[in-house]
CSV table of C-alpha atoms in Angstrom, one decimal:
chain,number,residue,atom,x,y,z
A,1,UNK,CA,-14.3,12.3,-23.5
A,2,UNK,CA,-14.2,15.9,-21.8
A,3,UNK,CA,-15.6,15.5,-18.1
A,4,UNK,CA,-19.3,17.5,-18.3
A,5,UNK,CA,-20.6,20.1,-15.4
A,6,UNK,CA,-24.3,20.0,-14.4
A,7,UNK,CA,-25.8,22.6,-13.3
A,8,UNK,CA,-28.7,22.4,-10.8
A,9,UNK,CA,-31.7,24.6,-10.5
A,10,UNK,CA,-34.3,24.8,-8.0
A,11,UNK,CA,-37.6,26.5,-8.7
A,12,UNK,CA,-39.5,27.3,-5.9
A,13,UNK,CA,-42.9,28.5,-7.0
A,14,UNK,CA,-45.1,30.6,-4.4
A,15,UNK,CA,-48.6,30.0,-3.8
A,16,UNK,CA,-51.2,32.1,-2.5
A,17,UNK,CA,-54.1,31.4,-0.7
A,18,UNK,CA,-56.9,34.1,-1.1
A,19,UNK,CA,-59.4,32.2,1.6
A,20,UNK,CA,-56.5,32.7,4.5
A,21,UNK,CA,-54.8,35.1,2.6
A,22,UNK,CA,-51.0,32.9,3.0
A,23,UNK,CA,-48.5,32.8,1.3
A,24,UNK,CA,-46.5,29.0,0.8
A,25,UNK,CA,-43.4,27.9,-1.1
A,26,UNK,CA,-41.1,24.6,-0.9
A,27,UNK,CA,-38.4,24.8,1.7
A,28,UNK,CA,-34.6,25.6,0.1
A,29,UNK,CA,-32.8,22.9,-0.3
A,30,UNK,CA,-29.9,21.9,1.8
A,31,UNK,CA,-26.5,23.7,0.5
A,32,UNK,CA,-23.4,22.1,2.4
A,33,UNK,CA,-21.9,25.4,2.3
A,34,UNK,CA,-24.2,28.4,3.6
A,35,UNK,CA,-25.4,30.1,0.8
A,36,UNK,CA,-23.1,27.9,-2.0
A,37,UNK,CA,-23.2,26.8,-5.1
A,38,UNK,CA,-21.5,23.9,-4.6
A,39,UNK,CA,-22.6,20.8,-4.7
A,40,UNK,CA,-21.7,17.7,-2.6
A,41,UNK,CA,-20.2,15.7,-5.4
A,42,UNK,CA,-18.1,18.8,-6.7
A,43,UNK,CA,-17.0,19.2,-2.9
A,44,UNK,CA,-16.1,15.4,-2.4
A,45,UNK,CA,-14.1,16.1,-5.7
A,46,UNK,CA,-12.6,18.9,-4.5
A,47,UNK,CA,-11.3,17.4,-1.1
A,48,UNK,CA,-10.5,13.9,-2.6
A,49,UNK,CA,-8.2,15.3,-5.7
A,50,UNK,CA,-6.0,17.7,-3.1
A,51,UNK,CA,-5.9,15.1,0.3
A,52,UNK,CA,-6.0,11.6,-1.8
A,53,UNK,CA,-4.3,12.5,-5.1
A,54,UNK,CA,-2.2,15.4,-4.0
A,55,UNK,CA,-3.3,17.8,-6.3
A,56,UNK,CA,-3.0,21.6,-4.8
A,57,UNK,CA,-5.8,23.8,-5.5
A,58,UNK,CA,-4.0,25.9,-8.0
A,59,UNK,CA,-3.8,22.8,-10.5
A,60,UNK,CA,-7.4,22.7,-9.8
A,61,UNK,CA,-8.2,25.8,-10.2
A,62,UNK,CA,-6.6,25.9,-13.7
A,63,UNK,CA,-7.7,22.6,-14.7
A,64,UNK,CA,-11.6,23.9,-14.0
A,65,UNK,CA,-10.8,26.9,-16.1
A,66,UNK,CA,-10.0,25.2,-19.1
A,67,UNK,CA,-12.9,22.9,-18.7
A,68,UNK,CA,-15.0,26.6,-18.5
A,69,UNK,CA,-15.4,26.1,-15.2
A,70,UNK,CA,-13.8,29.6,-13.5
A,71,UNK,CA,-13.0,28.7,-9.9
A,72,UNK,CA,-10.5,31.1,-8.1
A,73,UNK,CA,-7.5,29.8,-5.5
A,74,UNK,CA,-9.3,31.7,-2.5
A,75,UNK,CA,-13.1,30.2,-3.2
A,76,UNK,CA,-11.6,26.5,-3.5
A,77,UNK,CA,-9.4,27.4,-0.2
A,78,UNK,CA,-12.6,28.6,1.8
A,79,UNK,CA,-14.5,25.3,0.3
A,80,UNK,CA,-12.2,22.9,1.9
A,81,UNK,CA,-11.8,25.2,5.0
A,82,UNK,CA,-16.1,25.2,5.3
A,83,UNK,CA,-16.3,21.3,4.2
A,84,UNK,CA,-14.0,20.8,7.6
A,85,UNK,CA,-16.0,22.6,10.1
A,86,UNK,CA,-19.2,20.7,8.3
A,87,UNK,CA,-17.3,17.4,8.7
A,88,UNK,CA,-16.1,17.8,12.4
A,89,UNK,CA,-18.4,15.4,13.9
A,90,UNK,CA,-17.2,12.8,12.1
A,91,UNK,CA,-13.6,13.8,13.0
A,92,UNK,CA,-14.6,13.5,16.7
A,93,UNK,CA,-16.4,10.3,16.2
A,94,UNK,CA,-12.9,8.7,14.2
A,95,UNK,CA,-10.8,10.0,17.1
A,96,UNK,CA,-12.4,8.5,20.2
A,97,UNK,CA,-12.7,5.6,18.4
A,98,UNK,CA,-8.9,5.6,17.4
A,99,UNK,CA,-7.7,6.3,21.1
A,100,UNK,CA,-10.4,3.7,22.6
A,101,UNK,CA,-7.7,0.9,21.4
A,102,UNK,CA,-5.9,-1.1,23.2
A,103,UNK,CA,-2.7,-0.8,21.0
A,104,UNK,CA,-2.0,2.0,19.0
A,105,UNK,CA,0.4,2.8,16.1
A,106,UNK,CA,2.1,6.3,16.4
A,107,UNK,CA,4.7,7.9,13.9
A,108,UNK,CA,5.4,11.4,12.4
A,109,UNK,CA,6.7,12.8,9.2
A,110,UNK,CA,7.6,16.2,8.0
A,111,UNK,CA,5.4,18.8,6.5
A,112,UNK,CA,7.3,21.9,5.2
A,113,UNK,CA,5.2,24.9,6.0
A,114,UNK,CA,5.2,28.4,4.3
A,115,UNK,CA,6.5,30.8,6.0
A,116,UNK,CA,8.2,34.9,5.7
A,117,UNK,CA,10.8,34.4,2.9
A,118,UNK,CA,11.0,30.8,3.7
A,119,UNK,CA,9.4,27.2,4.8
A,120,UNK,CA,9.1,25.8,8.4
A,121,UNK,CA,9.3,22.6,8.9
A,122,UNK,CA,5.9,21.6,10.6
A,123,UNK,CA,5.2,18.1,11.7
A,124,UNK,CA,1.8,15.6,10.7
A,125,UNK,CA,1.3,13.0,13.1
A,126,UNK,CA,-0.5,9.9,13.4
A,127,UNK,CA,-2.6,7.4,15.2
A,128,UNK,CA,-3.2,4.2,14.0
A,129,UNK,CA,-6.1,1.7,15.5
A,130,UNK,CA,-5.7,-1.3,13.6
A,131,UNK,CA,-6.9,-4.5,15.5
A,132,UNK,CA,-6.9,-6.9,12.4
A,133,UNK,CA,-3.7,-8.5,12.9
A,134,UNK,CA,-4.7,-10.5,16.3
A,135,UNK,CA,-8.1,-10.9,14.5
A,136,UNK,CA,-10.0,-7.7,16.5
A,137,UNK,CA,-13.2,-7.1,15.9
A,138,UNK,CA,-12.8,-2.9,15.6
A,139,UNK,CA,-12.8,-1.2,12.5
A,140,UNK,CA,-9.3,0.0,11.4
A,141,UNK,CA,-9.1,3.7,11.8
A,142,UNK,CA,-6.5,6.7,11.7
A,143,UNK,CA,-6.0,9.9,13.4
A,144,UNK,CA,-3.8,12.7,12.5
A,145,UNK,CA,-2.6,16.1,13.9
A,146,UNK,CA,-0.5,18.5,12.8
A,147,UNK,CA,2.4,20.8,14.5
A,148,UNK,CA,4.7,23.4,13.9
A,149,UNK,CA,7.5,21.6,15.6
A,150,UNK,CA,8.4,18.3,16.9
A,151,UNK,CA,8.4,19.1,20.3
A,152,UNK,CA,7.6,16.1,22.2
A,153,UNK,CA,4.9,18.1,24.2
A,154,UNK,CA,2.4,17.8,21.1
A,155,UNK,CA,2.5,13.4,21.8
A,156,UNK,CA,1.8,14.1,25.8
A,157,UNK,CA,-1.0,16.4,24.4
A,158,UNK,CA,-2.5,13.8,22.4
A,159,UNK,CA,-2.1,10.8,23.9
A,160,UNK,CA,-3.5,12.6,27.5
A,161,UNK,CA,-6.3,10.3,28.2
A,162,UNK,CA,-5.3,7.3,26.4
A,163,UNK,CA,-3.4,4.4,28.5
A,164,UNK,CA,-2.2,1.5,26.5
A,165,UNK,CA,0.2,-0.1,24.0
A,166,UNK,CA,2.5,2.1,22.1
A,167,UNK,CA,4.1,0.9,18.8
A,168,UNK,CA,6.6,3.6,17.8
A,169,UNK,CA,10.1,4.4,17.0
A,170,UNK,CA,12.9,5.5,19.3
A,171,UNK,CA,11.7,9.2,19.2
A,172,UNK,CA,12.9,10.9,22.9
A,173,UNK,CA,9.3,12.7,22.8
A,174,UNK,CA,7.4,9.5,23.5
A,175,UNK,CA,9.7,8.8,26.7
A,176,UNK,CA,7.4,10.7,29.3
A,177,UNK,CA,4.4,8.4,28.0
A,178,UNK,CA,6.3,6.0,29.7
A,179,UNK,CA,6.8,6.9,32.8
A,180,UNK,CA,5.4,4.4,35.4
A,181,UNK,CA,3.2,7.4,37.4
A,182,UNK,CA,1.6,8.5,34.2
A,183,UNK,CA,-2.1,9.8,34.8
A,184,UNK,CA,-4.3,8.6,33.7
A,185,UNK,CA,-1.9,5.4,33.4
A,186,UNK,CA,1.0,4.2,32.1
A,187,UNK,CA,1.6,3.5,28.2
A,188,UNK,CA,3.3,0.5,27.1
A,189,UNK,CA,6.5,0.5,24.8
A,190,UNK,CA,6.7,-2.1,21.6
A,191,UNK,CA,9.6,-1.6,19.6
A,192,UNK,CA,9.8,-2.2,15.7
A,193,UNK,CA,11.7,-4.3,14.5
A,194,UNK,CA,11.9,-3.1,10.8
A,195,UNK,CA,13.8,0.2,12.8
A,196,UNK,CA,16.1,-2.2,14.2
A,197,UNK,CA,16.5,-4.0,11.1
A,198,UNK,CA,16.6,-1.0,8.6
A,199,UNK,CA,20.9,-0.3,9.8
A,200,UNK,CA,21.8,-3.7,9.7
A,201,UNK,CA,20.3,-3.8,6.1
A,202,UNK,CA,21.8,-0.6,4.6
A,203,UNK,CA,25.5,-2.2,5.4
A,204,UNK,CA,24.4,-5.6,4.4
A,205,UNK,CA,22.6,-4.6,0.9
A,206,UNK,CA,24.5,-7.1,-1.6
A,207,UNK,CA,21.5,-6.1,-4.8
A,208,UNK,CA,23.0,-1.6,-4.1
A,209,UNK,CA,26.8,-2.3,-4.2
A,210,UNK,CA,26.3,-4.6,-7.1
A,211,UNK,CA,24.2,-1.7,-8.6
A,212,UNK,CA,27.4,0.8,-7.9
A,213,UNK,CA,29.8,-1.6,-9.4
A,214,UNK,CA,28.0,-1.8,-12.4
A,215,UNK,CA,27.4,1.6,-13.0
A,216,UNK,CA,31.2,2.5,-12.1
A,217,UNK,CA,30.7,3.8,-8.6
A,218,UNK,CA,32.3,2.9,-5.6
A,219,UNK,CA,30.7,0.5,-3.3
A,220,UNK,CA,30.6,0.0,-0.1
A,221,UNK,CA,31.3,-2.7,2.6
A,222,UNK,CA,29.3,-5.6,3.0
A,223,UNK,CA,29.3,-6.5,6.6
A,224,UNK,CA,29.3,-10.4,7.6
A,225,UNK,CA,27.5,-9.7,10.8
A,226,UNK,CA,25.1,-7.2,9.6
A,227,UNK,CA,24.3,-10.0,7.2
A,228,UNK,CA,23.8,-12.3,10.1
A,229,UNK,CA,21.2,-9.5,12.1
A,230,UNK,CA,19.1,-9.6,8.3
A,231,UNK,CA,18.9,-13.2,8.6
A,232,UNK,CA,18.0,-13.4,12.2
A,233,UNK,CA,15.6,-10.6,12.4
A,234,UNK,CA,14.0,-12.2,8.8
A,235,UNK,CA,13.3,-15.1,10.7
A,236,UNK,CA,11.0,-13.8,12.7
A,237,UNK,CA,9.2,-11.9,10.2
A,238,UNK,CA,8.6,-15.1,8.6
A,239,UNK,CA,6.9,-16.9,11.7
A,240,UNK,CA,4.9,-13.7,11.9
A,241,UNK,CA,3.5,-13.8,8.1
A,242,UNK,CA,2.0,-17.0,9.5
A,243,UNK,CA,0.3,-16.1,12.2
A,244,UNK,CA,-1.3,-12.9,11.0
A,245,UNK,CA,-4.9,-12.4,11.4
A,246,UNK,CA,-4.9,-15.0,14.5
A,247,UNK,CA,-6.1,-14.5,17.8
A,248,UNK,CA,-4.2,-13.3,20.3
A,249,UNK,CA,-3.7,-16.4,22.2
A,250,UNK,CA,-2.6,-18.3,18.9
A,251,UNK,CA,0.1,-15.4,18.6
A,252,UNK,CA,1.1,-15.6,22.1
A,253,UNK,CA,1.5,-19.2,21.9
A,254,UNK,CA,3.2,-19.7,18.7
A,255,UNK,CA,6.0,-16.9,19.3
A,256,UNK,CA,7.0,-18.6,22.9
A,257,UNK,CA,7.4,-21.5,20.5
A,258,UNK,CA,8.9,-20.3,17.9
A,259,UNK,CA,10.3,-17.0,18.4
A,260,UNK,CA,11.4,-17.0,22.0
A,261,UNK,CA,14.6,-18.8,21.2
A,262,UNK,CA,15.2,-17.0,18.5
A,263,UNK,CA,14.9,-14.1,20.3
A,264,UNK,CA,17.4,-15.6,23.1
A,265,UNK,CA,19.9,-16.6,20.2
A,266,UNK,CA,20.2,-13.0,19.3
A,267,UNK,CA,20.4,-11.6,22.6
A,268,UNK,CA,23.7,-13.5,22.9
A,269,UNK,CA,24.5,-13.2,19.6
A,270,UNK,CA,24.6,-9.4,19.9
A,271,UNK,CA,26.4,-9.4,23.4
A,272,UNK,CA,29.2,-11.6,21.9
A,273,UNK,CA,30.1,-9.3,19.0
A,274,UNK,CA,29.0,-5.5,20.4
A,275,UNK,CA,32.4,-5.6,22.7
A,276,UNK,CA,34.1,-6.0,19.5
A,277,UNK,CA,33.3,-3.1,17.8
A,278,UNK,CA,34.2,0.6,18.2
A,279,UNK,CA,31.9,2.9,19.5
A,280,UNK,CA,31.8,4.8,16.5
A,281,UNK,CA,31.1,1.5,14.4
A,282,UNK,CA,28.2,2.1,12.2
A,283,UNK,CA,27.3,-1.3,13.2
A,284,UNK,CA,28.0,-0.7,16.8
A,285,UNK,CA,25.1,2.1,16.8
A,286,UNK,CA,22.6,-0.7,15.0
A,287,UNK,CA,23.2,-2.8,17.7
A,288,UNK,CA,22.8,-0.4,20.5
A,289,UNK,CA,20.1,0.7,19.1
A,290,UNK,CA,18.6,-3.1,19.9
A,291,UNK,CA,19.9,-3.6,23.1
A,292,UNK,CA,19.2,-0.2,25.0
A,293,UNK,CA,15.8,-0.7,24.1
A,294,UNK,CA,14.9,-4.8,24.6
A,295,UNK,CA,12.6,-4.5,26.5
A,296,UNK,CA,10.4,-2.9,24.2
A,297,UNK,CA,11.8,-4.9,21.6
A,298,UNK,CA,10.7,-8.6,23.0
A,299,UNK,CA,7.8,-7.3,24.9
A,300,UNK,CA,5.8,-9.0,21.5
A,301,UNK,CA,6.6,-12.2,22.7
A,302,UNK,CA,4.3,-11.9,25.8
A,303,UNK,CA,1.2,-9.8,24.2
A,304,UNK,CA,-0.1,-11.2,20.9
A,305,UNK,CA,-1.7,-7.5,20.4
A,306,UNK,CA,1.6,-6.5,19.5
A,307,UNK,CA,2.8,-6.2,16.2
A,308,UNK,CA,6.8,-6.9,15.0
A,309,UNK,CA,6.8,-3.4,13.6
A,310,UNK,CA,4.9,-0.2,12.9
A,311,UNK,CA,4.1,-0.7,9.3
A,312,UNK,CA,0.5,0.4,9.9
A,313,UNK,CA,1.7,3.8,11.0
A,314,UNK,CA,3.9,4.4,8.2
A,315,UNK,CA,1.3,2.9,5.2
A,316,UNK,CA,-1.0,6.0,7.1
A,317,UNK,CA,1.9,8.6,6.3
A,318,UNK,CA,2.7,7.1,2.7
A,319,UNK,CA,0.2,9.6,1.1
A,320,UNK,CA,1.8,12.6,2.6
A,321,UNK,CA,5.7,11.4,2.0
A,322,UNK,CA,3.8,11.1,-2.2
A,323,UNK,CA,2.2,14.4,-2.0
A,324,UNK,CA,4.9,16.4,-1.1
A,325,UNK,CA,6.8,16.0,-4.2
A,326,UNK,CA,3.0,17.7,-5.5
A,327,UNK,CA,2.1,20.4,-3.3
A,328,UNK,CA,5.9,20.7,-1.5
A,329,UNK,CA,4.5,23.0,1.6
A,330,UNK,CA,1.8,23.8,3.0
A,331,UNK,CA,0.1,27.3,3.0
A,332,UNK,CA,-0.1,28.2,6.8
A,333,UNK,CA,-0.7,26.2,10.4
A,334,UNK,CA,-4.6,26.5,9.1
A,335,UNK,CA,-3.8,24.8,6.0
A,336,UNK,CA,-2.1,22.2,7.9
A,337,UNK,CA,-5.3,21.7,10.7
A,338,UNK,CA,-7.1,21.2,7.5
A,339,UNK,CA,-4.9,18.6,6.0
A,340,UNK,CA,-4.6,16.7,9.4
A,341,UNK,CA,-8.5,16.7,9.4
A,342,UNK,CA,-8.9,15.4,5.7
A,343,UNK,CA,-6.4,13.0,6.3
A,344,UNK,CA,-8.3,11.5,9.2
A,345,UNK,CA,-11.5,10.7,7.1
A,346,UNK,CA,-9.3,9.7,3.9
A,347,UNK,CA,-6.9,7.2,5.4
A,348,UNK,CA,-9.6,5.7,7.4
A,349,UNK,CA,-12.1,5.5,4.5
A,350,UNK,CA,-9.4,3.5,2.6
A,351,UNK,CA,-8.3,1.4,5.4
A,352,UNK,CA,-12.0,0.0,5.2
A,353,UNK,CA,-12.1,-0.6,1.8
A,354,UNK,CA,-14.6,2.3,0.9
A,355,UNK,CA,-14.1,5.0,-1.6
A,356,UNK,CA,-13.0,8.3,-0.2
A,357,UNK,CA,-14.9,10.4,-2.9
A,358,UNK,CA,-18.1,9.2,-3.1
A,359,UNK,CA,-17.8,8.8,0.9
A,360,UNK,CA,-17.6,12.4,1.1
A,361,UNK,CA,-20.0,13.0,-1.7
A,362,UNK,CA,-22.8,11.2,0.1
A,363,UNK,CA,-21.8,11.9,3.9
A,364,UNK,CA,-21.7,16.1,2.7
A,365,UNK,CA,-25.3,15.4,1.3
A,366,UNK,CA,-26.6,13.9,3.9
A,367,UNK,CA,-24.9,15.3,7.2
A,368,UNK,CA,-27.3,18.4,7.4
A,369,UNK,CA,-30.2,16.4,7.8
A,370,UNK,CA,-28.6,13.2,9.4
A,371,UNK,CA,-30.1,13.0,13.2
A,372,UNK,CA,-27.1,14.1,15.6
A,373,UNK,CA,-27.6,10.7,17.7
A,374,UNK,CA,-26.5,8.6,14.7
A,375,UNK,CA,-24.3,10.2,13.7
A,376,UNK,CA,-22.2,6.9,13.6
A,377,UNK,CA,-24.0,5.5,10.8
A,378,UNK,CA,-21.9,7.3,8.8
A,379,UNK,CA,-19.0,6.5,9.7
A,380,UNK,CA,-17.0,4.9,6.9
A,381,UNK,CA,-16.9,1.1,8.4
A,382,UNK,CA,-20.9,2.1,9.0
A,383,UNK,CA,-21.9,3.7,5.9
A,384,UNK,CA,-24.0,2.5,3.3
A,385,UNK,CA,-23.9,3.7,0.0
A,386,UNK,CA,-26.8,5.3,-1.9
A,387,UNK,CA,-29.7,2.9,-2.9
A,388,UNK,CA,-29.3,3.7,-6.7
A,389,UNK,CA,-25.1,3.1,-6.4
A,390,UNK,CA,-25.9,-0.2,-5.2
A,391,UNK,CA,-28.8,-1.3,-7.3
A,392,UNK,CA,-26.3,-0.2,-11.0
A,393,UNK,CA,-23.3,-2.1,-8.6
A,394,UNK,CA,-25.4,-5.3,-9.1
C-alpha cells in the first residue's frame, strides 16, 4: 500500500456586522513554520527519517517526488534549519538537565564535513546523563555538539560550569578538566575499562585467527597474557552485571567485596610481567595504558555512581558511526549545529522509551501555543501523548 498525502484546508469565513459596522473572521491557525505549508506530522517525518534513520534529504526529496509529492533539496534543508530554531527551548531544557548530573558520560566520533574540493573532518560530541545504573531517580538524557576540529578547547567550553564525575577515554583534551584548581571545581576522572580491555582482546581473539585459518589467511599470535588481562578484566564485568540498577551503597559495598581484590591481583599481576616486555610490545602499550592511568581506573571501587565503562556514551554515538555509511559528510558547520541539535532530542527521546517521530509530531504542534513556564512538560521523560493515540493504544 502506497503512503497517502493529506492535504489540509482552512476556510476562514468573514462576517460582517451592519449594526457596528465590524468586520470578524477565525484566527489562522498555528503554522510551525512562518508562513508554511507544512505540517507538524510531515516535519516530525522529515527530521526523524534524516537524524534517526539516516536518510539525507536528497533521498527524500526523490522519494516525495515519485510519490507526487515535489519537494526541492533547498525547502527540505530550510525545514529542518526552521524546525531547530522552533525546537531550541527544548534543547536548552535537555542540556541543563544533562550537565546538572553528578556523573557524566563524554566521547566523540568523527563527522566528515564538506568542504572546497574536499571533506574536513569535523567532530560530534556527547554528553551522557544516565543515572539508571546506581538506581537514580533522573531521566536519562543526551547532549551533543559539534566541531570542526578536535581541539581540546571545544570539552573546556562545554564542560565550563559543570563540576563532577567524568567517564571518558584517555583523550589529552579532557586533561585540563582535571586540574585540581579548576573553576568552578574540579572534574573527577573514571576510566573504562572496556578501553583497557579492547588491546588485550585484539591479540587474544582465538574465534578471528580461527576465522583466518580457515579462510587461508595468515593469523596472528595469540598471546597467553593477553589472554589472562580478558579473563581478569571479565571478571569484573561479571560482578558488575549483578549489581546493575542498585543503589549506590549496594555497589560500593559489593565491589570492596568482590572486586577490590581482584583489582589488587591485577595490579600485581601487571607489575610482574610489564618489566618483561619491550617497549614497543603491543602488549606492553595495553598495559601502560592501565597503569599510567589507575587511578582513574579503580576510582569505581570507592563511588558506586561510577560505571566500569563508557558504554552509554558510545550507544549515544552508534546512530552517527550507522549514518555515515548513508549521508557520508555533512553539508557545512550549519549542517552540523543542526545535526548536533536533532541528535540531542532523538537520542534522548529513545533513551526514555518514547517515539522520536510522533514526539516531534506532537511537541511541533503544540510548542506555539504551549505556556513558556512549562515548557518542561514536554520534555520527552514528561510528555504525554495525544488523548486519541492513547484511547486507539488501549
Amino acid at each position: 500500500m502506497s503512503p497517502r498525502r493529506k492535504v489540509i484546508q482552512h476556510v476562514r469565513e468573514k462576517f460582517t456586522c451592519r449594526d457596528c459596522e465590524k468586520i470578524s473572521q477565525a484566527p489562522a491557525p498555528f503554522h510551525v513554520i512562518a508562513r508554511g505549508w507544512a505540517g507538524p506530522s510531515l516535519l516530525a517525518m522529515i527530521l526523524f527519517e534524516k537524524y534517526g534513520q539516516h536518510q539525507p534529504l536528497n533521498r527524500q526529496a526523490e522519494r516525495y517526488a515519485r510519490e507526487g509529492v515535489p519537494l526541492s533539496l533547498s525547502t527540505l534543508a530550510d525545514q529542518v534549519g526552521a524546525c531547530c530554531a522552533v525546537l531550541s527551548p527544548l534543547i536548552e531544557r535537555i542540556e541543563a538537565h544533562v550537565f546538572a548530573a553528578q556523573r557524566l558520560h563524554g566521547d566523540d566520533t568523527t563527522v566528515p564535513v564538506l568542504a572546497r574540493g574536499k571533506t574536513d573532518l569535523g567532530r560530534c560530541w556527547v554528553y551522557v546523563r544516565d543515572d539508571r545504573p546506581f538506581s537514580g531517580p533522573a531521566p536519562p538524557a543526551a547532549m551533543f555538539y559539534y566541531s570542526r576540529d578536535r581541539s581540546g578547547a571545544h570539552p573546556v567550553r562545554h564542560l565550563a560550569d559543570y563540576a563532577g564525575i567524568l567517564q571518558a577515554d584517555a583523550y589529552s583534551g579532557y586533561n585540563k578538566l582535571y586540574e585540581a584548581d579548576r573553576r568552578p571545581g574540579p572534574i573527577i576522572e573514571a576510566g573504562c575499562w572496556v578501553h583497557a580491555r579492547r588491546p588485550f582482546f585484539v591479540l587474544a581473539d582465538i574465534a578471528t585467527n580461527a576465522r583466518r585459518k580457515a579462510e587461508g589467511k595468515t593469523a596472528g599470535v595469540i598471546s597467553p597474557l593477553a589472554l589472562e588481562a580478558v579473563r581478569r578484566i571479565d571478571a569484573l564485568f561479571e560482578i558488575e552485571r549483578s549489581i546493575n540498577g542498585q543503589s549506590i551503597e549496594r555497589r560500593q559495598q559489593a565491589r570492596q567485596e568482590l572486586s577490590a581484590p581482584l583489582i589488587a591481583d591485577l595490579e600485581g599481576w601487571l607489575h610482574e610481567h610489564r618489566p618483561k616486555l619491550s617497549r614497543g610490545n603491543d602488549l606492553a602499550r595495553a598495559m601502560d595504558y592501565v597503569l599510567k592511568r589507575w587511578p582513574a581506573f579503580t576510582r569505581f571501587l570507592d563511588d558506586g555512581r561510577v560505571c566500569l565503562s563508557n558504554n552509554a556514551a558510545e550507544r549515544a554515538l552508534r546512530g552517527i558511526a550507522l549514518g555515515r555509511k548513508s549521508w557520508l559528510f555533512a553539508g557545512s558547520d550549519r549542517g552540523g549545529q543542526r545535526a548536533a541539535a536533532l541528535y540531542s532530542l532523538i537520542v534522548t527521546a529513545k533513551m526514555n522509551d518514547i517515539d522520536p517521530q510522533a514526539w516531534l509530531a506532537d511537541v511541533l504542534a503544540r510548542i506555539a501555543e504551549h505556556p513558556a513556564r512549562d515548557i518542561d512538560a514536554l520534555l520527552p521523560w514528561n510528555w504525554q501523548p495525544p488523548a486519541a493515540s492513547r484511547s486507539q493504544a488501549a
